[in-house]
Amino acid sequence: MSDRAALQAACGDCLSFAESIDLVIYNAGLTAICGASELREDAHRRLFEVNYFAATFMAQAFLEALRASSGTHLVVTSVAGFAPLRYRSAYAASKHALTGFFGSLSAEEEAYGVHMALAVPSFVVIFCGHKSWTAPGCDGPFTSRCGQRCF
């Protein structure tokens, strides 16, 4: 999702293959579970590259096709986009930005008959079973309630 050329090629393939694009689902996402003081800039930027920029790039790539079909953008975001979530400051910020972008895009595209839907799951269990894992991009490990380091 962070390789812009590959993403552009994939979008182009979809547009050339499909007779009509009625629905685009934005569901890619990364997280880093650590305090803001431990989060490195490269990890922060990577979260935004995948969670925000990839989706907004795809939305632009599919605008004309969704206008032609009066289609729908379905954005899988997170409750973290509007509610504080401890040890997920970068993740929450990326989801907040995603929600803001697609909310504004919805207002812009309404005149073209394009629809917007947000799926806002609360918490998703991630596997954290290996004791040597640390949060990617974090300077310190995150320890779960079960005493294992998670990413």
Coordinates of N, CA, C and O in Angstrom, one line a residue:
M1 N 0.8 -1.2 0.0 CA 0.0 0.0 0.0 C 0.9 1.3 0.0 O 0.4 2.3 -0.4
S2 N 2.1 1.1 0.4 CA 2.9 2.3 0.4 C 3.8 2.5 -0.8 O 4.5 3.5 -1.0
D3 N 3.7 1.6 -1.7 CA 4.4 1.7 -3.0 C 3.5 2.3 -4.0 O 2.6 1.7 -4.6
R4 N 3.7 3.6 -4.2 CA 2.7 4.4 -5.0 C 2.6 3.9 -6.5 O 1.5 3.8 -7.0
A5 N 3.7 3.5 -7.1 CA 3.6 2.9 -8.4 C 2.8 1.6 -8.5 O 2.0 1.4 -9.4
A6 N 3.0 0.8 -7.5 CA 2.3 -0.5 -7.5 C 0.8 -0.2 -7.2 O -0.1 -0.9 -7.8
L7 N 0.5 0.7 -6.4 CA -0.9 1.1 -6.1 C -1.6 1.6 -7.3 O -2.7 1.3 -7.6
Q8 N -0.8 2.5 -8.0 CA -1.4 3.1 -9.2 C -1.6 2.0 -10.3 O -2.7 2.1 -10.9
A9 N -0.7 1.1 -10.4 CA -0.9 0.0 -11.4 C -2.1 -0.8 -11.0 O -2.9 -1.2 -11.9
A10 N -2.3 -1.2 -9.7 CA -3.4 -2.0 -9.3 C -4.7 -1.3 -9.5 O -5.7 -1.9 -10.0
C11 N -4.8 0.0 -9.2 CA -6.0 0.8 -9.5 C -6.3 0.8 -11.0 O -7.4 0.6 -11.4
G12 N -5.2 1.0 -11.8 CA -5.4 1.0 -13.3 C -5.9 -0.3 -13.8 O -6.8 -0.4 -14.7
D13 N -5.4 -1.4 -13.2 CA -5.8 -2.8 -13.6 C -7.3 -2.9 -13.3 O -8.1 -3.5 -14.1
C14 N -7.7 -2.5 -12.1 CA -9.2 -2.6 -11.8 C -10.0 -1.8 -12.7 O -11.1 -2.3 -13.2
L15 N -9.6 -0.6 -13.0 CA -10.4 0.3 -13.9 C -10.5 -0.3 -15.3 O -11.5 -0.2 -16.0
S16 N -9.4 -0.9 -15.8 CA -9.4 -1.4 -17.1 C -10.1 -2.8 -17.2 O -10.7 -3.2 -18.3
F17 N -10.2 -3.5 -16.1 CA -10.8 -4.9 -16.1 C -12.3 -4.8 -15.9 O -13.0 -5.5 -16.6
A18 N -12.7 -4.0 -15.0 CA -14.1 -3.9 -14.6 C -14.9 -3.0 -15.6 O -14.5 -2.0 -16.0
E19 N -16.1 -3.5 -15.9 CA -17.0 -2.7 -16.7 C -17.5 -1.5 -16.0 O -17.7 -0.5 -16.5
S20 N -17.7 -1.7 -14.7 CA -18.2 -0.7 -13.8 C -17.7 -0.9 -12.4 O -17.5 -2.0 -11.9
I21 N -17.3 0.2 -11.8 CA -16.9 0.2 -10.4 C -18.0 0.7 -9.5 O -18.3 1.9 -9.6
D22 N -18.6 -0.1 -8.7 CA -19.8 0.3 -7.9 C -19.4 0.6 -6.5 O -20.1 1.3 -5.8
L23 N -18.3 -0.1 -6.0 CA -17.9 0.0 -4.6 C -16.4 -0.1 -4.5 O -15.8 -1.0 -5.1
V24 N -15.8 0.8 -3.7 CA -14.4 0.7 -3.4 C -14.3 0.6 -1.9 O -14.9 1.4 -1.2
I25 N -13.6 -0.4 -1.4 CA -13.5 -0.6 0.0 C -12.1 -0.3 0.4 O -11.1 -0.8 -0.2
Y26 N -11.9 0.6 1.4 CA -10.6 1.0 1.9 C -10.4 0.3 3.3 O -11.1 0.7 4.3
N27 N -9.6 -0.7 3.3 CA -9.5 -1.5 4.5 C -8.1 -1.8 5.0 O -7.8 -2.6 5.8
A28 N -7.1 -1.1 4.4 CA -5.7 -1.4 4.8 C -5.4 -0.6 6.1 O -6.0 0.4 6.3
G29 N -4.6 -1.2 6.9 CA -4.2 -0.5 8.1 C -3.1 -1.1 8.9 O -2.9 -2.3 8.8
L30 N -2.3 -0.2 9.5 CA -1.2 -0.6 10.4 C -1.4 0.1 11.7 O -2.1 1.1 11.8
T31 N -0.8 -0.4 12.7 CA -0.8 0.2 14.0 C 0.6 0.1 14.6 O 1.4 -0.7 14.2
A32 N 0.8 1.0 15.6 CA 2.0 0.8 16.4 C 1.5 1.1 17.9 O 0.9 2.1 18.2
I33 N 1.7 0.1 18.7 CA 1.2 0.2 20.1 C 2.4 0.6 21.0 O 3.2 -0.3 21.4
C34 N 2.4 1.8 21.2 CA 3.4 2.4 22.2 C 3.1 3.8 22.4 O 2.3 4.4 21.8
G35 N 3.7 4.3 23.4 CA 3.5 5.7 23.8 C 4.1 6.7 22.7 O 5.0 6.3 22.0
A36 N 3.5 7.9 22.6 CA 4.0 8.8 21.7 C 5.5 9.2 21.9 O 6.2 9.4 20.9
S37 N 5.9 9.1 23.1 CA 7.3 9.4 23.4 C 8.3 8.4 22.9 O 9.5 8.6 22.7
E38 N 7.8 7.2 22.6 CA 8.6 6.1 22.1 C 8.5 5.9 20.6 O 9.2 5.1 20.0
L39 N 7.6 6.6 19.9 CA 7.3 6.4 18.5 C 8.3 7.1 17.7 O 8.5 8.3 17.8
R40 N 8.9 6.4 16.8 CA 9.9 7.0 15.8 C 9.2 7.7 14.7 O 8.1 7.2 14.3
E41 N 9.8 8.7 14.1 CA 9.2 9.4 13.0 C 8.9 8.5 11.8 O 7.9 8.6 11.1
D42 N 9.9 7.6 11.5 CA 9.7 6.7 10.3 C 8.4 5.8 10.5 O 7.7 5.6 9.5
A43 N 8.2 5.3 11.7 CA 7.0 4.5 11.9 C 5.7 5.4 11.9 O 4.7 4.9 11.3
H44 N 5.8 6.6 12.4 CA 4.6 7.5 12.3 C 4.3 7.8 10.9 O 3.1 7.7 10.5
R45 N 5.3 8.1 10.1 CA 5.1 8.4 8.6 C 4.5 7.1 7.9 O 3.7 7.2 7.0
R46 N 5.0 6.0 8.2 CA 4.5 4.7 7.6 C 3.1 4.5 7.9 O 2.3 4.1 7.0
L47 N 2.7 4.7 9.2 CA 1.3 4.6 9.5 C 0.4 5.5 8.6 O -0.6 5.1 8.1
F48 N 0.8 6.7 8.5 CA 0.0 7.6 7.6 C 0.1 7.2 6.2 O -0.9 7.4 5.5
E49 N 1.2 6.7 5.7 CA 1.3 6.3 4.3 C 0.3 5.2 4.0 O -0.4 5.3 3.0
V50 N 0.2 4.2 4.9 CA -0.7 3.1 4.7 C -2.2 3.5 5.1 O -3.1 3.3 4.3
N51 N -2.4 4.0 6.2 CA -3.7 4.2 6.8 C -4.4 5.4 6.1 O -5.7 5.4 6.1
Y52 N -3.7 6.4 5.7 CA -4.3 7.6 5.1 C -4.0 7.8 3.7 O -4.9 7.9 2.8
F53 N -2.7 8.0 3.3 CA -2.4 8.4 2.0 C -2.7 7.3 0.9 O -3.2 7.7 -0.2
A54 N -2.6 6.1 1.2 CA -3.0 5.0 0.2 C -4.5 5.1 -0.1 O -4.9 5.0 -1.2
A55 N -5.3 5.3 1.0 CA -6.7 5.4 0.8 C -7.1 6.7 0.0 O -8.0 6.6 -0.9
T56 N -6.5 7.8 0.3 CA -6.9 9.0 -0.4 C -6.4 9.0 -1.8 O -7.1 9.5 -2.7
F57 N -5.3 8.4 -2.1 CA -4.8 8.2 -3.5 C -5.8 7.3 -4.2 O -6.2 7.7 -5.4
M58 N -6.2 6.2 -3.6 CA -7.2 5.3 -4.3 C -8.5 6.0 -4.6 O -9.1 5.9 -5.6
A59 N -8.9 6.8 -3.6 CA -10.2 7.6 -3.8 C -10.1 8.5 -5.0 O -11.1 8.6 -5.8
Q60 N -9.0 9.1 -5.1 CA -8.8 10.0 -6.3 C -8.8 9.2 -7.6 O -9.4 9.6 -8.6
A61 N -8.1 8.0 -7.6 CA -8.0 7.2 -8.8 C -9.4 6.7 -9.2 O -9.6 6.5 -10.4
F62 N -10.3 6.4 -8.3 CA -11.6 5.9 -8.6 C -12.8 6.9 -8.6 O -13.9 6.5 -8.8
L63 N -12.5 8.2 -8.5 CA -13.5 9.2 -8.5 C -14.4 9.1 -9.7 O -15.6 9.1 -9.6
E64 N -13.8 9.2 -10.9 CA -14.6 9.2 -12.1 C -15.4 7.9 -12.3 O -16.6 8.0 -12.7
A65 N -14.9 6.8 -12.0 CA -15.6 5.5 -12.1 C -16.8 5.5 -11.1 O -17.9 5.0 -11.5
L66 N -16.6 6.0 -9.9 CA -17.7 6.0 -8.9 C -18.7 7.0 -9.3 O -19.9 6.8 -9.1
R67 N -18.3 8.1 -9.9 CA -19.3 9.1 -10.4 C -20.2 8.5 -11.5 O -21.4 8.7 -11.5
A68 N -19.5 7.7 -12.4 CA -20.3 7.1 -13.5 C -21.3 6.1 -13.0 O -22.4 6.0 -13.7
S69 N -21.0 5.4 -11.9 CA -21.9 4.4 -11.5 C -22.8 4.8 -10.3 O -23.6 4.0 -9.8
S70 N -22.6 6.1 -9.8 CA -23.2 6.5 -8.6 C -22.9 5.5 -7.5 O -23.7 5.1 -6.7
G71 N -21.6 5.2 -7.4 CA -21.1 4.2 -6.5 C -20.8 4.7 -5.1 O -21.2 5.8 -4.7
T72 N -20.1 3.8 -4.4 CA -19.9 4.1 -2.9 C -18.5 3.8 -2.5 O -17.9 2.9 -2.9
H73 N -18.0 4.7 -1.7 CA -16.7 4.6 -1.0 C -17.1 4.0 0.3 O -17.9 4.5 1.1
L74 N -16.5 2.8 0.7 CA -16.7 2.2 2.0 C -15.4 2.2 2.7 O -14.4 1.6 2.3
V75 N -15.3 3.0 3.8 CA -14.1 3.3 4.5 C -14.1 2.6 5.8 O -15.0 2.8 6.6
V76 N -13.2 1.6 6.0 CA -13.0 1.0 7.3 C -12.1 1.8 8.1 O -10.9 1.9 7.8
T77 N -12.6 2.5 9.1 CA -11.8 3.3 9.9 C -11.8 2.7 11.3 O -11.7 1.5 11.5
S78 N -11.8 3.5 12.4 CA -11.8 3.0 13.7 C -12.4 4.0 14.7 O -12.4 5.2 14.5
V79 N -12.9 3.5 15.8 CA -13.3 4.3 16.9 C -12.2 5.2 17.4 O -12.4 6.3 17.9
A80 N -11.0 4.7 17.2 CA -9.8 5.5 17.6 C -9.7 6.8 16.8 O -9.0 7.8 17.2
G81 N -10.4 6.9 15.7 CA -10.4 8.2 14.9 C -11.2 9.3 15.6 O -11.0 10.5 15.2
F82 N -12.0 9.0 16.6 CA -12.7 10.1 17.2 C -12.8 9.9 18.8 O -13.3 10.8 19.4
A83 N -12.2 8.9 19.3 CA -12.1 8.7 20.7 C -10.7 8.5 21.1 O -9.9 7.8 20.4
P84 N -10.2 9.0 22.2 CA -8.8 8.8 22.7 C -8.6 7.3 22.9 O -9.4 6.6 23.4
L85 N -7.4 6.9 22.5 CA -7.0 5.5 22.7 C -5.5 5.5 23.1 O -4.6 5.9 22.4
R86 N -5.3 5.1 24.3 CA -4.0 5.0 25.0 C -3.0 4.2 24.2 O -3.4 3.1 23.7
Y87 N -1.8 4.6 24.0 CA -0.7 4.0 23.3 C -1.0 3.8 21.8 O -0.4 2.9 21.2
R88 N -1.9 4.6 21.3 CA -2.1 4.5 19.8 C -2.2 5.9 19.2 O -3.1 6.2 18.3
S89 N -1.4 6.9 19.7 CA -1.6 8.3 19.2 C -1.4 8.4 17.7 O -2.2 9.1 17.1
A90 N -0.4 7.8 17.1 CA -0.2 7.9 15.7 C -1.3 7.2 14.9 O -1.9 7.7 13.9
Y91 N -1.8 6.0 15.4 CA -2.9 5.3 14.8 C -4.1 6.1 14.8 O -4.8 6.3 13.8
A92 N -4.4 6.7 16.0 CA -5.6 7.5 16.2 C -5.6 8.7 15.2 O -6.6 9.0 14.6
A93 N -4.4 9.3 15.1 CA -4.3 10.5 14.3 C -4.6 10.1 12.8 O -5.2 10.8 12.1
S94 N -4.0 9.0 12.4 CA -4.2 8.6 11.0 C -5.7 8.2 10.7 O -6.2 8.6 9.6
K95 N -6.4 7.6 11.6 CA -7.8 7.3 11.4 C -8.6 8.6 11.5 O -9.7 8.7 10.8
H96 N -8.2 9.5 12.4 CA -8.9 10.8 12.4 C -8.8 11.5 11.1 O -9.8 12.0 10.6
A97 N -7.6 11.5 10.5 CA -7.4 12.2 9.2 C -8.2 11.5 8.1 O -8.8 12.1 7.3
L98 N -8.3 10.2 8.2 CA -9.0 9.4 7.2 C -10.5 9.7 7.3 O -11.2 10.0 6.2
T99 N -11.0 9.8 8.5 CA -12.4 10.1 8.7 C -12.7 11.5 8.2 O -13.7 11.7 7.5
G100 N -11.8 12.4 8.5 CA -12.0 13.8 8.0 C -12.0 13.9 6.5 O -12.8 14.7 5.9
F101 N -11.0 13.3 5.9 CA -10.9 13.3 4.4 C -12.2 12.8 3.8 O -12.8 13.5 2.9
F102 N -12.6 11.6 4.2 CA -13.8 11.0 3.5 C -15.1 11.7 3.9 O -16.0 11.8 3.1
G103 N -15.2 12.3 5.0 CA -16.3 13.2 5.4 C -16.4 14.4 4.4 O -17.5 14.7 3.9
S104 N -15.3 15.0 4.2 CA -15.3 16.1 3.3 C -15.5 15.7 1.8 O -16.3 16.4 1.1
L105 N -14.9 14.6 1.5 CA -15.1 14.1 0.1 C -16.6 13.7 -0.1 O -17.1 14.0 -1.2
S106 N -17.3 13.2 0.9 CA -18.7 12.9 0.8 C -19.5 14.2 0.4 O -20.4 14.1 -0.5
A107 N -19.2 15.3 1.0 CA -19.9 16.5 0.7 C -19.6 17.0 -0.7 O -20.5 17.5 -1.4
E108 N -18.3 16.8 -1.2 CA -17.9 17.2 -2.5 C -18.6 16.3 -3.6 O -19.0 16.8 -4.6
E109 N -18.7 15.0 -3.3 CA -19.2 14.1 -4.3 C -20.7 13.9 -4.3 O -21.2 13.2 -5.2
E110 N -21.4 14.4 -3.3 CA -22.8 14.3 -3.2 C -23.5 14.7 -4.5 O -24.5 14.1 -5.0
A111 N -23.0 15.8 -5.1 CA -23.6 16.3 -6.4 C -23.5 15.3 -7.5 O -24.3 15.4 -8.5
Y112 N -22.6 14.4 -7.4 CA -22.4 13.4 -8.5 C -23.1 12.1 -8.2 O -22.9 11.1 -9.0
G113 N -23.8 12.0 -7.1 CA -24.5 10.8 -6.7 C -23.6 9.7 -6.1 O -24.0 8.6 -6.0
V114 N -22.4 10.1 -5.7 CA -21.5 9.2 -5.1 C -21.8 9.1 -3.6 O -22.0 10.2 -2.9
H115 N -21.8 7.9 -3.0 CA -22.1 7.7 -1.6 C -20.9 7.4 -0.8 O -19.9 6.9 -1.3
M116 N -21.0 7.6 0.5 CA -19.9 7.3 1.4 C -20.5 6.5 2.6 O -21.5 6.8 3.1
A117 N -19.7 5.5 3.0 CA -20.1 4.8 4.2 C -18.8 4.6 5.0 O -17.8 4.3 4.5
L118 N -19.0 4.7 6.3 CA -17.9 4.5 7.2 C -18.2 3.3 8.1 O -19.3 3.2 8.7
A119 N -17.3 2.3 8.1 CA -17.4 1.2 9.0 C -16.4 1.5 10.2 O -15.3 1.8 9.9
V120 N -17.0 1.6 11.4 CA -16.2 2.0 12.5 C -16.1 0.9 13.6 O -16.8 1.0 14.6
P121 N -15.3 -0.1 13.4 CA -15.1 -1.1 14.5 C -14.5 -0.5 15.7 O -13.7 0.5 15.6
S122 N -14.7 -1.1 16.8 CA -14.1 -0.6 18.1 C -12.8 -1.3 18.2 O -11.8 -0.8 17.7
F123 N -12.6 -2.4 18.8 CA -11.3 -3.0 19.1 C -11.2 -4.3 18.4 O -12.2 -5.1 18.4
V124 N -10.1 -4.6 17.8 CA -9.8 -5.8 17.1 C -8.7 -6.5 17.9 O -7.6 -5.9 18.2
V125 N -8.8 -7.8 18.2 CA -7.8 -8.5 18.8 C -6.7 -8.8 17.8 O -6.9 -9.3 16.7
I126 N -5.4 -8.5 18.2 CA -4.3 -8.8 17.4 C -3.5 -9.9 18.1 O -3.5 -10.0 19.3
F127 N -2.8 -10.7 17.3 CA -2.0 -11.8 17.9 C -0.7 -11.2 18.5 O 0.0 -10.5 17.8
C128 N -0.4 -11.6 19.7 CA 0.8 -11.1 20.3 C 1.4 -12.2 21.1 O 1.7 -12.1 22.3
G129 N 1.6 -13.4 20.5 CA 2.0 -14.6 21.2 C 3.5 -14.8 21.3 O 3.9 -15.7 22.0
H130 N 4.3 -14.0 20.6 CA 5.8 -14.3 20.7 C 6.4 -13.2 21.5 O 6.3 -12.0 21.3
K131 N 7.1 -13.7 22.6 CA 7.7 -12.8 23.6 C 8.8 -11.9 23.1 O 9.1 -10.9 23.7
S132 N 9.3 -12.1 21.9 CA 10.4 -11.3 21.4 C 9.9 -10.1 20.5 O 10.7 -9.3 20.1
W133 N 8.7 -10.0 20.3 CA 8.2 -9.0 19.4 C 8.2 -7.7 20.1 O 7.9 -7.6 21.3
T134 N 8.5 -6.6 19.4 CA 8.3 -5.3 19.9 C 7.5 -4.5 18.9 O 7.4 -4.9 17.7
A135 N 7.0 -3.4 19.3 CA 6.2 -2.5 18.4 C 7.1 -2.0 17.3 O 8.1 -1.3 17.6
P136 N 6.7 -2.2 16.0 CA 7.6 -1.7 15.0 C 7.6 -0.1 15.0 O 6.5 0.5 15.1
G137 N 8.7 0.4 15.0 CA 8.8 1.9 15.0 C 8.8 2.5 16.4 O 8.8 3.7 16.5
C138 N 8.7 1.7 17.4 CA 8.7 2.2 18.8 C 10.1 1.9 19.4 O 10.6 0.8 19.2
D139 N 10.5 2.8 20.2 CA 11.8 2.6 20.8 C 11.8 1.7 22.0 O 12.8 1.2 22.5
G140 N 10.6 1.4 22.5 CA 10.5 0.5 23.7 C 9.4 -0.5 23.4 O 8.5 -0.3 22.5
P141 N 9.5 -1.7 24.0 CA 8.5 -2.7 23.8 C 7.2 -2.3 24.4 O 7.1 -1.6 25.4
F142 N 6.1 -2.8 23.9 CA 4.8 -2.7 24.5 C 4.5 -4.0 25.2 O 4.6 -5.0 24.5
T143 N 4.1 -4.0 26.4 CA 3.8 -5.2 27.1 C 2.3 -5.3 27.3 O 1.7 -4.4 27.9
S144 N 1.7 -6.4 26.8 CA 0.3 -6.5 27.0 C -0.1 -6.9 28.4 O 0.8 -7.3 29.2
R145 N -1.3 -7.0 28.7 CA -1.8 -7.4 30.0 C -1.4 -8.9 30.3 O -1.2 -9.3 31.4
C146 N -1.1 -9.6 29.2 CA -0.7 -11.0 29.4 C 0.8 -11.1 29.6 O 1.3 -12.2 29.7
G147 N 1.5 -10.0 29.6 CA 2.9 -10.0 29.9 C 3.7 -10.2 28.7 O 4.9 -10.4 28.8
Q148 N 3.1 -10.3 27.5 CA 3.9 -10.5 26.3 C 4.0 -9.2 25.5 O 3.1 -8.4 25.6
R149 N 5.1 -9.1 24.8 CA 5.3 -7.9 24.0 C 4.5 -8.0 22.7 O 4.4 -9.1 22.1
C150 N 3.8 -7.0 22.4 CA 3.0 -7.0 21.2 C 3.4 -5.9 20.2 O 4.2 -5.1 20.5
F151 N 2.9 -6.1 19.0 CA 3.2 -5.1 18.0 C 1.9 -4.5 17.5 O 0.8 -5.0 17.8

